[in-house]
């Protein structure tokens, strides 16, 4: 299973990186075991690049939870980190997206794979770091190829550890 993490506000933490590291620690408490994780990537806010810069990454997760249970767990974690859902694409303390749940393809109340993740370099770049041979369940494209073709967040790049 693949979960994308991102934020552009540190909330109660000293930095965005500290917040994302704390979010990684919170995942196992919800039955989401972190198996691998990418480095953090920086990118301009989207769609308005005037907003605070984003820090993003990807984690590979092991779980026995269903996609619906995973999504509920991710929303609980977001809420604990101060995420207030409101305006689309607004600045946020934590964004957790279910990118893929095994090879499952769902197109109902829950959609997997994530319908736009493959277009985003700030998701596919980090995913290509940890799972370059992952193939998209619908297109069959490799994560590394999707990163090269991504059209959103083309400025995304690995962070140099300074937040």
Short mmCIF file of N, CA and C in Angstrom, two decimals, residues 2 99-105 113 118 124 127 131-146:
data_model
loop_
_atom_site.label_atom_id
_atom_site.label_comp_id
_atom_site.label_asym_id
_atom_site.label_seq_id
_atom_site.Cartn_x
_atom_site.Cartn_y
_atom_site.Cartn_z
N UNK A 2 0.44 2.30 -0.64
CA UNK A 2 1.21 3.53 -0.75
C UNK A 2 0.42 4.70 -0.17
N UNK A 99 -2.64 6.45 -2.04
CA UNK A 99 -2.27 6.45 -3.46
C UNK A 99 -2.66 5.12 -4.10
N UNK A 100 -2.36 4.02 -3.41
CA UNK A 100 -2.70 2.70 -3.93
C UNK A 100 -2.86 1.74 -2.76
N UNK A 101 -3.72 0.76 -2.95
CA UNK A 101 -3.96 -0.29 -1.95
C UNK A 101 -3.77 -1.61 -2.68
N UNK A 102 -2.51 -2.07 -2.69
CA UNK A 102 -2.18 -3.26 -3.46
C UNK A 102 -2.49 -3.02 -4.93
N UNK A 103 -3.09 -3.99 -5.57
CA UNK A 103 -3.47 -3.87 -6.98
C UNK A 103 -4.96 -3.53 -7.10
N UNK A 104 -5.60 -3.18 -5.97
CA UNK A 104 -7.03 -2.87 -5.99
C UNK A 104 -7.33 -1.70 -6.92
N UNK A 105 -8.45 -1.81 -7.61
CA UNK A 105 -9.00 -0.72 -8.41
C UNK A 105 -10.43 -0.52 -7.95
N UNK A 113 -6.55 3.25 -7.64
CA UNK A 113 -5.50 4.16 -7.19
C UNK A 113 -5.99 5.61 -7.20
N UNK A 118 -0.68 10.09 -10.17
CA UNK A 118 0.25 9.80 -11.27
C UNK A 118 0.66 11.05 -12.04
N UNK A 124 5.05 11.07 -7.43
CA UNK A 124 5.73 10.05 -8.22
C UNK A 124 7.25 10.10 -8.05
N UNK A 127 7.92 8.32 -4.81
CA UNK A 127 7.58 6.91 -4.99
C UNK A 127 8.65 6.21 -5.82
N UNK A 131 10.23 2.77 -4.71
CA UNK A 131 9.64 1.65 -5.46
C UNK A 131 9.62 1.98 -6.95
N UNK A 132 10.80 2.14 -7.57
CA UNK A 132 10.84 2.54 -8.98
C UNK A 132 10.16 1.55 -9.92
N UNK A 133 10.06 0.29 -9.51
CA UNK A 133 9.42 -0.73 -10.36
C UNK A 133 7.94 -0.89 -10.08
N UNK A 134 7.38 -0.08 -9.17
CA UNK A 134 5.93 -0.14 -8.93
C UNK A 134 5.22 0.22 -10.22
N UNK A 135 4.19 -0.54 -10.54
CA UNK A 135 3.41 -0.24 -11.73
C UNK A 135 2.00 0.19 -11.35
N UNK A 136 1.54 1.21 -12.03
CA UNK A 136 0.21 1.75 -11.80
C UNK A 136 -0.81 0.66 -12.17
N UNK A 137 -1.77 0.38 -11.28
CA UNK A 137 -2.74 -0.69 -11.54
C UNK A 137 -3.59 -0.52 -12.79
N UNK A 138 -3.77 0.70 -13.26
CA UNK A 138 -4.58 0.94 -14.45
C UNK A 138 -3.73 1.10 -15.71
N UNK A 139 -2.72 1.93 -15.65
CA UNK A 139 -1.94 2.23 -16.86
C UNK A 139 -0.81 1.23 -17.10
N UNK A 140 -0.35 0.58 -16.03
CA UNK A 140 0.78 -0.32 -16.16
C UNK A 140 2.12 0.40 -16.23
N UNK A 141 2.11 1.73 -16.12
CA UNK A 141 3.34 2.52 -16.17
C UNK A 141 4.13 2.39 -14.87
N UNK A 142 5.44 2.38 -14.99
CA UNK A 142 6.32 2.34 -13.82
C UNK A 142 6.32 3.68 -13.09
N UNK A 143 6.55 3.63 -11.79
CA UNK A 143 6.63 4.87 -11.00
C UNK A 143 7.69 5.80 -11.59
N UNK A 144 8.82 5.26 -11.99
CA UNK A 144 9.89 6.09 -12.55
C UNK A 144 9.44 6.77 -13.85
N UNK A 145 8.68 6.07 -14.68
CA UNK A 145 8.16 6.67 -15.92
C UNK A 145 7.12 7.73 -15.61
N UNK A 146 6.25 7.44 -14.64
CA UNK A 146 5.23 8.41 -14.26
C UNK A 146 5.86 9.68 -13.71
#
